[in-house]
Every structure is written in structure tokens, then in C-alpha cells.
Amino acid sequence: MAANAHHEESFVSKYIFSHDHKMISKQFLITAIFMGIVAVMLSVFFRLQLGWPGQSFGILETFLGKWAPDGVLDRNAYLALVTIHGTIMVFFVLTGGLSGTFSNLLIPLQIGARDMASGFLNMLSYWMFLASSVIMISSLFVEGGAASGGWTVYPPLSALPQAMPGSGMGMTLWLVSMVLFVASSLLGGLNYIVTIINLRTKGMKMTRLPLTIWAFLVTAILGVLSFPVLVSAVVLLIMDRSMGTAFYLSDIHIAGEALDVTGGSPILYQHLFWFLGHPEVYIVLLPALGISSEIISTNSRKPIFGYRAMIGSILAIGFLSFIVWGHHMFVTGMNPFLGSVFVFTTLLIAIPSAVKAFNYITTLWKGNIRLTPAMLFSIGLVSTFVTGGLTGIVLADSALDVNVHDTYFVVAHFHIVMGLSAIFGMLAGVYHWFPKMFGKMLNTKLGFAHFWLTLICGYGTFFPMHFVGMAGAPRRYYEYSQFEFLDWVMDLQPIISTFAIIGALAQLVFLFNFFFSIFRGQVATANPWQANTLEWTTPVEHVHGNWPGALPEVHRWAYDYSNPNYEEDFVPQTVPLKAGEEDH
Amino acid sequence: MKLLILLVVVVGVVALAQLARVYELSAKLRKRREEDISHADNRLNASLFIVFMLAFYAATIYLYAAYGDYLPTSASEHGVGVDALMSVNIWIITAVFFLVNTLLFVFTAKYYYKKDRKAKFFPHDNRLEMIWTVIPSIVLAGIIIFGLRTWNDMTGEASDDAILIELYSKQFDWTARYAGANEEFGVSNFNLITSNNPLGIVTNEGINESLAELDAKIEELETTVNYERGVLVNKKKDFEKQLKHLHEHHAGHGHADEHAEEGHDEHHGHEGLTEEQLKSEIAKIEEMLKSDKVSVLSDVALEAKQDKLYRLKRHKQRVLDIENFDFSDEQSLSAWEAGKDDKIVKGEFHLPIGKEVEFVFRSRDVIHSAYMPHFRTQMNCVPGVPTRFKMTPTITTDSMRTIMDDPEFNYVLLCNKVCGSAHFNMQMKVIVESQEDYDNWLNEQKTFFVEEVKEEEVPAAPAAEGEPTASIN
Ligand code: HEM
Ligand SMILES: [Cu+2]
Ligand SMILES: [Cu+2]
């Protein structure tokens, strides 16, 4: 990328087929916001059914038509909505949206590079992401409905069109969309890794990288190593569906017919899926943790506590996440000894996680904390990360998992630790880097309102689900009235749904703030948060190549906040060390 | 309704617009920059954290009080250990939950921004970090050891005199099988599944029944395919063409004798039929076309039927392959015989109290999961891959009714792996009773060739709003 290419760009090459990482990051963000709106709406639809089963809601009929005859959600449609909700949230919002937006924006800016290693691949990555988003959304409209077997699409349910309506065309589209999605994230991931390794500016040693970059690096490595396994799982599933193979199928008699399949194993799919699936939850979470590290340090006006321990724990979490996938399969009949091994490896992850949590808290201790909206969301993230992570200890214990596996306890756990934390991290990132992305400020007071409503409704929705689950209520149930022993916890359902609906509406505050501020927001200054990292040394008005002149040179780590050697409470990375001063 | 929604949306947007404008204006008036968080705002947010924390804790305590004893006492032996482990875990994580959240919120509230203060420069402290690496490790070691002990106890081998019960799942109901007097399950094969033999147990009767059913289906389909109007008409046209062709030949040559040695081919159609044969074929088709068996199918439907026919024939071959096994081998013979006294029950199954049960789980279509929350028991049912789980029930249904103070209470087996549209209602009653009652009940159960049971009549899964539960086929 030419350093000062000031040639005129056409509208198309600037806004549409852009190679510029800043523009691509905005494209990812806006697409993810759109997907997020869809996913939240779907969850509100099925939460209506769960909160008030069988009741008629005009809004359901308006949006879903024949899937909600007389305003009551159809049971097949229910499963389709849950599945697509989960898929969109995990992959499109929190993988594509979170990594795509912030890795793209921050990697070149924070390491001092003019752009990504390959702008073209980067663009391709976005367009594949968009194509797969479009396919996923369109699968909602096909005959028979979208994929309905849960976001994990376990065969044989997903392999046999005769097993449920959603396993027809909808499932095919789901699989195609996922293949494109993986291609997109591989292109993105390789690019991120290469850029971080090769394009750091002078003085930007690995031990001076902001924690955001460390998190993005490990995330990208996890993705590159695990997504290909998902593709193989998906390709084998496609072959089972359409080419008569039987990788996952054996001894099946369905719809009055014995199928001509023997020798496959549905469990094989689960191993392949979760070999991606578990790292995937860290692909979702690590960028959020990286973002919040940066924001918490900046706004506490204190160095992040235990920088090296933070890097160590990111690496440890990344490594361990590859050897724990079996904790999703304790009740598949796996050898109990193998189960024990997975119990052990899984519980090990709690150690680096605990280190991270305590380091965040120590960073706050004796800080001088500016409670910006980004900071609020980051603090919210630490809370949800801890609250949700703790229930993971229960789930990791195979003996306990037997009784709560696939119940609402799991739904509570992963929504708090993965859903809320990662969403909070993403929102924190948007509030913090909005000035860098759009050159405008978001309205702070609306940000406060947004945060408090989201925090309250987030916990209000997901915390009570623990109790519903411990009472034995399975997930992916259309309604619970068939089981008398669950009646007594069902009074929680309308409360949960009410919180969910208010929480969803609260996002309108954010949407409004976001789009309104792009056009009408206060014009940003170059370094509004008085932060140390390099992105704040670039001009507010975007230029190709990021820095109009020479690339900045780095002399110190990113966390010299309130350094006693300096008057100011922040010391940008570009400031040379004083005589006799030691790097952190 | 639509109008109402639109109205709400419009009003909402307008309200937000006004709100933002007010903020915009007020910020301009006070010349405030968005990034400058005022002292008042910092203080407000800081106090809100404390308020939130207290409210959150109050709600948590309420939830623990109201819903904390999530399930009645475990009705199985290993469940007691599971519950003990669960309490320990819950105590630990609850303590950490309160501790860490309190530190987080209190620090946030306490150290909010003041202009004249500078934060403490405190980049790291090896001793502290060591503390919170080591302490969690020790606690986790405890949890792991306790957890794995419980796990080993519950996953071990069942004793030799355990009762053997198979739980067999399909969309959307359960079947239980008891091994009968010989304490051994008969071999089963999914190809043999019929409505009378829902588990596909291999016996002579099973095979004959299956063959009979397949033959009937094949015949029916063959009839449909053979009597399809379009097919018949085309065939007829084809024969007529051949006939015409034959006639033209005759007319064109005149001297039939001259060509006699050229081969009799000349006198036949290209399928080698004589004129008489062709005529009779055509007559036959005409006759068929008049019959009421004639059906009209689209090309796609016809192809589907032909496909299905092909599959049925393959299926039949697979059944015949079973029959062709060499049964001189004594072991297979006994397995074959073993199936005859297997007992098959639907709707509810019974267990004697205090006796160990070895469950075997199988599925015939998709993955289901056999979940019995009151016994702290769950295992997936995977087509093609049998699984197992052992447990010992310790509380009879009657005692549990007393404990729960609910004369209607019943243990249930429910499906806990999404399996299709009626997943939410795939259940079976479990009755735990004295050995004597159990023996009586088991004696009353029929051996496997049960009377034909219509699936709608199965008392277990009461259908939602009167719709049949088993709907897929
Ligand atoms: C508006 C906020 C949200 C609400 C009200 C909500 C609610 C729900 C509910 C009730 C379920 C169904 C659980 C079941 O029956 O199994 C569900 C499933 C799921 N949700 Fe959310 N959710 C929300 C946000 C999120 C977020 C942010 C994520 C991101 C990780 C997420 C990921 C999932 C996943 C992966 C599933 C599982 C889907 C499946 O069973 O296949 N959700 N959600
Ligand atoms: Cu996992
Ligand atoms: Cu099921």
C-alpha cells in the first residue's frame, strides 16, 4: 500500500469494494449490527411463546405470517427461530462482527501499519461474510423453514430431510452459508496473523503490543486452526445429505422406512463440531477481553495490572481451548475415563480466567476511574465474565453435567459468559473507538441509559434461567406445560421474557445514538480519551495509509498511565524514554 | 395491529430524536464535550453500581430462597453423591460470585474520577499474582478430585444381578424392553422394525412379519407404478408404433417368402414380439386403463415412487440377508431365541426399589436423550451406537408422593436432545415400587409380539391440544 496515495477514489472503491481496513471494519460493523437486530428480534419472538405459551400475539403474525397462525408461534418455526438466533449471534455478530470490526480497525492502527498485509484478501473476507449473511437470512424464507436442529445441527436430525421440515432446503442453505463464513474468517484470520507478525512499526516489540492485539492474534490463530475442522464436518454432512454417504448415519429407521445406511457414527460429527465449537467460544470472548483490557486501563488511568500475566493467560486459554471439547459430550456415551480427562483440562481453564478477573479488579483498585459508557460496559463485562464463568465449573464437572446438560442452566451459563460478556465487549469497543471510526462522538448520556438498561435486563433475562434449568427444564422446548414437575418454576418465564423484551427495546437507544451520531454527533478530537496507543496519533479525518507522514516510532508499552515520572497521567507510546527511565 | 406497531415505532423514533436534540443542545450550551464525564455523572454512575449490586444481590438471595431446592431429594443412590457434589460446588461458586462482584463494584464506586487525584501506578506484583493463581488451583484441585470420585462411582460397571432394561427412542416416544426370564436381550436389527415389532427383534416371526409387510408395500407400489396412466399410455403408444412398423414392413415388401431367410426378426417388433403378442399386450393395457387402479402421477411423483420401490427391494434383500445367516453357531441361535421372551412396554415402565438397573439406550431415527431428572440420570440415545448407564432407585413413587405432598406426582423420563417438532413432549412415566409389585407388573406384560397398538392410543405422551404426538409418519 503506497504511503501517501492521494489519488481521487471513486465512490465504489472507497465505500463498496474498499481495500482500506478502516472502511472494511465499518462494513463489518454495520453488517453485524443488522444481523444483530435480526437475531434479537427472533429471540423476542420465541421469548413471547416461552413467556406466555399458546397466547396469541399480533406482532408474531405480522412478522412471521403462516409460521404464527392466529398469532401463536408454530412449533417447527419455534425451533427454526432458536436455531437461526443462535447461529447468527455466535457466528455473524460475535465472530464476524466482533473480530471483523475490531481486528480490522485496530490491528494496523495499533501496531503502526499502513494497512493489512493484503487489502484485497481483506476485502474478499468481507464480501464472503456478506454473502454468507445474505444466504443465512434468506434461509428463513424457504419452504419448510430455516434449519431447526439447533445451532450445532447434529446429525442425523440435520442429515435427514424427513426428520423435520427444517432439515430440507433450510438446512442446505445453512451449510452453504457456513462454508462461506468459514472461508471469510480464514481469509481474515490469516491476514490478521501475518499483519501482526510482520508489519509492526519500529520499536513495537511483541512485549509492547497492546493487549487488544494479543487477543486478536490468539483469536485469529484459534480460528485458523479450528475452522477448517468445522468445514470438514460440514462437508461430510453435505455428502451424507445429498450424495448417499453415511459418515454420520447408521441403523436408521425413519418415516416408516429403514434407510440403507450402516457404519457411520453421529458422534463423529460432534467431535468435529466441538473441536471448533469450544475454541469458537474463545474466538468470541478473547477479543472482548482484549478490548476491555484496553478500555479499563485507559479509563482507570492506571496500567493494566500484570500485563505479562494477561498475555500468559490469553495464551493459556487459547491453548487449553483445544483440548476441552469433550465437555460438550459427557452424556454421549463416551468412555468415562476420557470424560475424566476432559473434566481435568476444562477445569484448568478456570485458572487463567481467574487470573484475568483478579487482574482487572486490581487495575481498578486505587485508580482514577472515568465512567465513560465504554468503561461501564467493560466493567459490566468483568461482572458477567465472572458470574457466567463460575457456572462453567459446574458444567465442567461431568458428574454434575449429567443432570444439567442441555437444560436451561446451560442456556443461562453461555448467555452470561459468552453472550453478555462478548456483547458488552463489542459495545464497549463501539463506544470507545467510535470517534476513531466515524470522527464523531456518541452521545454520552444515551450511552449511560443504554448501559444500565442492558445490564439490568441482561442479568434479569439470563440469571433466573439457572434456576429453571436446575429444576430440570430442558432447552429447545416449545413449551413446558406437558411436565407437571416443572410447573412451579414456570412463573419465572414471563419475568424472563419481560426483561428480554425491555432489553431488546433498550437497544433502540443505542441504534439511534449510533446512526444519529454518525451524521450529527459532536466532532471528535484526535485523542478524546487521552489514551497511549498509536491509533490516537492518526488524524481524525481518515487518510489512506493511516499516518500522513512517516510511521510513528514506539518507545514504550501502551500502559504508562499515571506514571510517577510524568506530569500528565498518560504517556503515549511514541514518547521516548527519559534518560534512566526503564521500559515497564 | 400493524398500524399500532407502526405508530409505536414512529412515536419511539420521534421521542428519541427529541431526546438526542435536547442533549445535543444542552451540551452545546454548556460547551461540554462528550468525552468529558462530569463529576456529577461519574458520581451518579458510581452510586448506581452500588445500587445495582445491592438489588442484584437481593434478587439473587430471593431466587436462592424461592427456587434453590431445585429438585426433590435424589431418588437414586448415585444421585445423593451428585447432590452433595452440587452443593459443594454451588457454595464455592456463590461465595466467589459475591466476593468478586463486590470487589468489582465497590472499587468502581470508590475510585471514580476526581480531578486532583492521581491513580496509583501499580503495574504488577508477583506475590499477588501468585496468590490468585495458587488459591484457585487448590480449590479447583479439590473440586476435580471430589468430582471425579463421584463420576467414577456412577459410571462403573453394573453388578451381575442388575436388571437389564433397554430404553428405545424414536420420534416421538419411548419404548422400554425387559430382558425376560433368560436375562438376555434378543438381537435386534433396524431392518425388521414393523408396527408389531417396534424394536426390530430378530426372530422367525419377526422376519416373516417384516417380509410380509415389505412384500405388501412392494406390491402396492408396483401396482401404483404399473397402473400409472401416463406410463400405460406411453407403453401402449410404443406397442402401437411397433405394430404399425410391422405392418409397413409387410406392405413394403409384398413377397414375404423371399425374405424368409433374412431371419424371423422381420416379422417381429423391435422387442421381438409377434403381431399377436403385440395385439394382446395392447388389449391388456386397454384393459388396465379401464381398471380403477389407474392413477395419475406427475413425473416427479412417479420417479419418487420408483425410487421408493427400489429402496424397498433393497430393504427386502437386507432382511433376506438376515435370514441367510448361518444359525448352526450356537451363540447366534441363543441370541435369536433370547428375543422371544423379551417384554416390551410403552407409556410407563416400572423399577423395583433398591435394585440396581443397567440401562441400555438405543435410538431408531435421530439422537434423543433419556433424561430422568429425579434420578440425576441422563444418557444420549444414538442411532447405531448403543449407550449405557446404571442406577439404583431408592425412593418409591409412593414415598416420593408423600415427600412432595403431591398425590399426583410421577417420575418421568423425558427427551433432552432436540429431535423434531414434538421434542417438547416426548415422555414416559417411571414407576418405582416394591419388588413384589414390580414382579406382578412384569408378569402381566406381554412378550414382544404385542397386540397391534395404535400409536395414538399410547397413554404416555398426552398430545398437546389433542394433536397426535407421533406425527411424522
Ligand atoms: C436479546 C437477547 C437474547 C435473548 C432474549 C436470548 C434468548 C435465548 C433463548 C431463550 C434461547 C433458547 C434456548 C433454548 O431453548 O435452547 C436462546 C438460544 C441461544 N442463544 Fe440467545 N438470547 C439472546 C442473546 C444471545 C446472544 C448475545 C448470544 C451470543 C452468544 C446468544 C446465543 C444463543 C445461542 C448459541 C443459543 C442456542 C441456540 C440453540 O439452541 O441452538 N443469544 N437464546
Ligand atoms: Cu466448550
Ligand atoms: Cu426426542
Short mmCIF file of C-alpha atoms in Angstrom, two decimals, chain A residues 62 75-76 79 149 154-157 162-163 250-254 256-261 266 270 300-306 309 331-333 336 340 344 347 350-351 355 358-359 361-362 364-372 376 379 383 386-387 390 393 397-400 402-403 405-407 441-446 448 452 455 459 463 467 470-472 474 476-479 482-485 488-489 491-492 512 520 522-523 525 528-529 557 560-564 566-568, chain B residues 1-2 16-17 19-20 23-24 32-35 37 41-42 45-46 48-49 52 56 60 63-64 66-67 69-71 82 85-86 89 93 96-97 100-101 103-105 107-108 111-114 117-125 129 132-133 136-137 140 143-144 147-148 151 154-155 171 190-191 193 217 308 311 314-315 318 364-367 371 373-374 376-380 382-384 387 406 412 414-425 427 462 464 467 472-473:
data_model
loop_
_atom_site.label_atom_id
_atom_site.label_comp_id
_atom_site.label_asym_id
_atom_site.label_seq_id
_atom_site.Cartn_x
_atom_site.Cartn_y
_atom_site.Cartn_z
CA THR A 62 -47.38 -9.64 11.36
CA ARG A 75 -43.65 -25.38 16.94
CA ASN A 76 -41.45 -26.04 13.95
CA LEU A 79 -37.11 -24.42 16.59
CA GLY A 149 -31.85 -28.63 14.70
CA TYR A 154 -26.35 -32.52 14.99
CA PRO A 155 -27.00 -35.30 12.52
CA PRO A 156 -28.98 -37.47 11.97
CA LEU A 157 -31.59 -34.80 12.68
CA GLN A 162 -37.67 -36.48 6.58
CA ALA A 163 -36.77 -35.89 10.24
CA SER A 250 -26.19 -45.90 10.86
CA ASP A 251 -29.13 -48.17 11.67
CA ILE A 252 -31.82 -45.64 10.91
CA HIS A 253 -35.49 -46.35 10.52
CA ILE A 254 -37.40 -43.16 9.95
CA GLY A 256 -41.65 -45.80 8.14
CA GLU A 257 -38.59 -46.73 6.18
CA ALA A 258 -35.32 -48.45 7.05
CA LEU A 259 -32.55 -46.46 5.40
CA ASP A 260 -29.75 -48.10 3.52
CA VAL A 261 -27.05 -46.81 5.86
CA PRO A 266 -23.39 -39.40 14.67
CA GLN A 270 -19.97 -33.98 17.46
CA SER A 300 -8.75 3.82 35.26
CA ARG A 301 -5.77 5.95 34.36
CA LYS A 302 -3.66 3.04 35.54
CA PRO A 303 -1.51 0.46 33.80
CA ILE A 304 -3.29 -2.80 33.25
CA PHE A 305 -2.27 -4.89 36.22
CA GLY A 306 0.01 -7.81 35.36
CA ALA A 309 0.26 -12.42 33.22
CA VAL A 331 -23.57 -37.82 28.02
CA THR A 332 -22.95 -39.16 24.54
CA GLY A 333 -21.69 -42.40 25.98
CA PRO A 336 -15.83 -42.39 31.33
CA SER A 340 -12.34 -37.59 33.31
CA PHE A 344 -9.45 -32.06 34.21
CA LEU A 347 -11.27 -27.03 34.93
CA ALA A 350 -10.59 -21.65 35.26
CA ILE A 351 -7.09 -20.74 36.46
CA VAL A 355 -6.07 -14.54 36.92
CA PHE A 358 -8.43 -10.53 39.52
CA ASN A 359 -6.08 -8.54 37.34
CA ILE A 361 -10.11 -5.78 39.57
CA THR A 362 -6.66 -4.82 40.74
CA LEU A 364 -9.47 -0.66 39.15
CA TRP A 365 -8.09 -0.55 42.68
CA LYS A 366 -6.84 2.94 43.52
CA GLY A 367 -7.49 4.05 40.00
CA ASN A 368 -8.95 7.34 38.94
CA ILE A 369 -11.86 5.90 37.09
CA ARG A 370 -13.64 7.77 34.34
CA LEU A 371 -17.02 6.16 33.97
CA THR A 372 -17.45 6.61 30.25
CA LEU A 376 -19.29 0.97 32.06
CA ILE A 379 -16.95 -3.26 33.98
CA SER A 383 -19.01 -8.94 36.11
CA VAL A 386 -17.09 -13.89 36.38
CA THR A 387 -20.74 -14.72 37.02
CA LEU A 390 -18.38 -19.69 37.63
CA ILE A 393 -17.27 -25.02 36.88
CA ASP A 397 -17.80 -31.47 36.32
CA SER A 398 -19.07 -34.46 34.38
CA ALA A 399 -20.94 -35.91 37.34
CA LEU A 400 -22.91 -32.68 37.63
CA VAL A 402 -25.27 -35.32 33.68
CA ASN A 403 -28.12 -33.59 35.42
CA HIS A 405 -26.65 -30.91 30.39
CA ASP A 406 -28.92 -29.36 27.74
CA THR A 407 -31.10 -27.70 30.35
CA MET A 441 -18.62 11.35 19.34
CA LEU A 442 -21.51 9.24 20.57
CA ASN A 443 -23.88 10.88 22.97
CA THR A 444 -22.68 10.02 26.43
CA LYS A 445 -25.93 10.27 28.33
CA LEU A 446 -27.73 8.00 25.93
CA PHE A 448 -25.38 5.66 30.17
CA TRP A 452 -27.88 0.47 32.67
CA LEU A 455 -27.01 -4.62 32.29
CA TYR A 459 -28.94 -10.26 34.14
CA PHE A 463 -29.78 -15.12 35.73
CA PHE A 467 -33.00 -21.98 38.43
CA MET A 470 -31.61 -26.77 37.82
CA ALA A 471 -35.25 -27.72 38.26
CA GLY A 472 -34.80 -29.93 35.22
CA PRO A 474 -34.66 -28.91 29.07
CA ARG A 476 -35.14 -26.17 22.97
CA TYR A 477 -38.61 -26.97 24.29
CA TYR A 478 -41.52 -25.26 22.63
CA GLU A 479 -43.46 -25.27 25.87
CA GLN A 482 -46.58 -31.20 29.48
CA PHE A 483 -44.47 -31.65 32.60
CA GLU A 484 -46.19 -31.08 35.87
CA PHE A 485 -42.96 -31.25 37.88
CA TRP A 488 -43.51 -24.35 39.91
CA VAL A 489 -40.53 -22.74 38.15
CA ASP A 491 -43.67 -18.45 36.89
CA LEU A 492 -40.15 -17.24 36.14
CA PHE A 512 -30.47 5.70 17.47
CA ARG A 520 -24.89 14.74 13.72
CA GLN A 522 -20.08 16.15 18.07
CA VAL A 523 -16.90 16.23 16.01
CA THR A 525 -10.82 15.38 18.78
CA PRO A 528 -10.53 12.11 23.23
CA TRP A 529 -9.81 9.50 25.92
CA TRP A 557 4.48 -0.10 26.31
CA ASP A 560 2.08 4.19 31.03
CA TYR A 561 -0.88 5.76 32.77
CA SER A 562 -0.21 7.88 35.86
CA ASN A 563 3.45 7.10 35.58
CA PRO A 564 5.03 8.98 38.50
CA TYR A 566 5.46 12.30 34.25
CA GLU A 567 3.25 15.25 34.94
CA GLU A 568 0.42 14.11 32.68
CA MET B 1 -52.40 -4.10 14.71
CA LYS B 2 -49.89 -3.25 12.04
CA LEU B 16 -35.54 9.53 20.68
CA ALA B 17 -34.90 12.27 18.18
CA LEU B 19 -34.11 13.35 23.36
CA ALA B 20 -30.94 13.49 21.35
CA TYR B 23 -28.79 16.50 24.77
CA GLU B 24 -27.07 17.98 21.79
CA ARG B 32 -19.41 20.29 27.19
CA ARG B 33 -17.51 17.74 25.24
CA GLU B 34 -18.90 14.23 25.14
CA GLU B 35 -15.68 12.69 26.41
CA ILE B 37 -17.56 12.97 32.03
CA ASP B 41 -22.12 11.85 36.05
CA ASN B 42 -19.21 9.92 37.48
CA ASN B 45 -22.77 6.02 37.78
CA ALA B 46 -20.65 5.10 40.75
CA LEU B 48 -25.71 3.27 40.50
CA PHE B 49 -23.17 0.46 40.65
CA PHE B 52 -27.35 -2.22 41.20
CA PHE B 56 -28.82 -7.81 42.21
CA THR B 60 -30.14 -13.49 43.92
CA LEU B 63 -34.08 -16.67 43.88
CA TYR B 64 -32.00 -18.99 46.04
CA ALA B 66 -37.58 -19.44 46.40
CA TYR B 67 -36.06 -21.79 43.83
CA ASP B 69 -34.04 -26.54 46.22
CA TYR B 70 -34.39 -27.11 42.55
CA LEU B 71 -35.40 -30.77 42.63
CA VAL B 82 -24.21 -35.91 42.83
CA LEU B 85 -21.07 -32.50 44.97
CA MET B 86 -23.51 -29.98 43.60
CA ASN B 89 -19.87 -26.51 44.04
CA ILE B 93 -19.16 -20.50 43.27
CA VAL B 96 -16.73 -16.34 44.75
CA PHE B 97 -19.61 -14.71 42.92
CA VAL B 100 -15.57 -10.85 43.11
CA ASN B 101 -18.63 -8.88 42.11
CA LEU B 103 -14.79 -6.08 44.82
CA LEU B 104 -15.52 -5.04 41.28
CA PHE B 105 -18.47 -2.81 42.04
CA PHE B 107 -13.75 -0.44 43.65
CA THR B 108 -15.55 1.12 40.73
CA TYR B 111 -12.32 5.22 42.91
CA TYR B 112 -14.32 7.24 40.45
CA TYR B 113 -12.59 10.15 38.81
CA LYS B 114 -11.52 13.20 40.79
CA ARG B 117 -6.14 12.81 42.33
CA LYS B 118 -3.65 10.69 40.51
CA ALA B 119 -4.06 6.96 40.20
CA LYS B 120 -1.62 4.63 41.85
CA PHE B 121 0.99 3.40 39.37
CA PHE B 122 0.86 -0.32 40.09
CA PRO B 123 1.80 -2.34 37.03
CA HIS B 124 2.37 -5.69 38.66
CA ASP B 125 3.08 -7.58 41.81
CA GLU B 129 -0.50 -12.76 41.15
CA TRP B 132 -4.59 -15.74 42.82
CA THR B 133 -3.03 -18.39 40.70
CA PRO B 136 -7.91 -21.08 42.66
CA SER B 137 -5.68 -24.01 41.70
CA LEU B 140 -10.08 -26.49 41.71
CA ILE B 143 -13.38 -29.84 43.04
CA ILE B 144 -11.72 -32.08 40.48
CA GLY B 147 -15.97 -34.62 41.09
CA LEU B 148 -14.02 -37.46 39.55
CA TRP B 151 -18.05 -39.69 38.35
CA MET B 154 -21.63 -43.55 38.85
CA THR B 155 -20.08 -44.73 35.60
CA GLN B 171 -39.70 -39.58 17.15
CA PHE B 190 -33.43 -51.99 12.47
CA ASN B 191 -34.44 -53.57 9.18
CA ILE B 193 -38.95 -52.85 12.53
CA LYS B 217 -45.72 -52.48 0.29
CA LYS B 308 -39.02 -45.89 -3.17
CA ARG B 311 -35.30 -48.88 -1.83
CA ARG B 314 -33.05 -53.33 -1.24
CA HIS B 315 -34.62 -53.38 2.18
CA ARG B 318 -31.30 -56.90 3.66
CA ARG B 364 -34.00 -45.69 15.72
CA ASP B 365 -34.01 -42.32 13.98
CA VAL B 366 -32.25 -39.26 15.40
CA ILE B 367 -30.36 -38.59 18.62
CA TYR B 371 -33.24 -37.67 30.97
CA PRO B 373 -34.01 -35.55 36.48
CA HIS B 374 -35.34 -37.07 39.69
CA ARG B 376 -29.95 -37.44 38.30
CA THR B 377 -29.59 -39.57 35.24
CA GLN B 378 -29.10 -38.73 31.61
CA MET B 379 -27.69 -40.50 28.59
CA ASN B 380 -27.99 -39.87 24.88
CA VAL B 382 -27.68 -42.55 19.44
CA PRO B 383 -28.74 -44.45 16.33
CA GLY B 384 -26.21 -47.15 15.62
CA THR B 387 -25.03 -46.43 25.22
CA ASP B 406 -48.47 -34.33 45.89
CA VAL B 412 -40.70 -39.04 34.30
CA LEU B 414 -38.09 -37.05 29.11
CA CYS B 415 -36.25 -36.33 25.91
CA ASN B 416 -33.45 -33.83 26.31
CA LYS B 417 -31.89 -33.66 22.87
CA VAL B 418 -33.74 -31.69 20.27
CA CYS B 419 -35.29 -34.26 17.96
CA GLY B 420 -38.03 -32.56 15.99
CA SER B 421 -41.35 -30.85 16.28
CA ALA B 422 -42.71 -32.80 19.26
CA HIS B 423 -39.43 -32.92 21.14
CA PHE B 424 -41.05 -30.96 23.95
CA ASN B 425 -43.49 -33.74 24.60
CA GLN B 427 -42.04 -38.62 27.73
CA PRO B 462 -50.58 -36.81 26.09
CA ALA B 464 -50.66 -31.05 23.01
CA GLU B 467 -52.95 -33.21 18.27
CA ILE B 472 -44.00 -37.65 11.38
CA ASN B 473 -45.03 -40.85 9.69
#
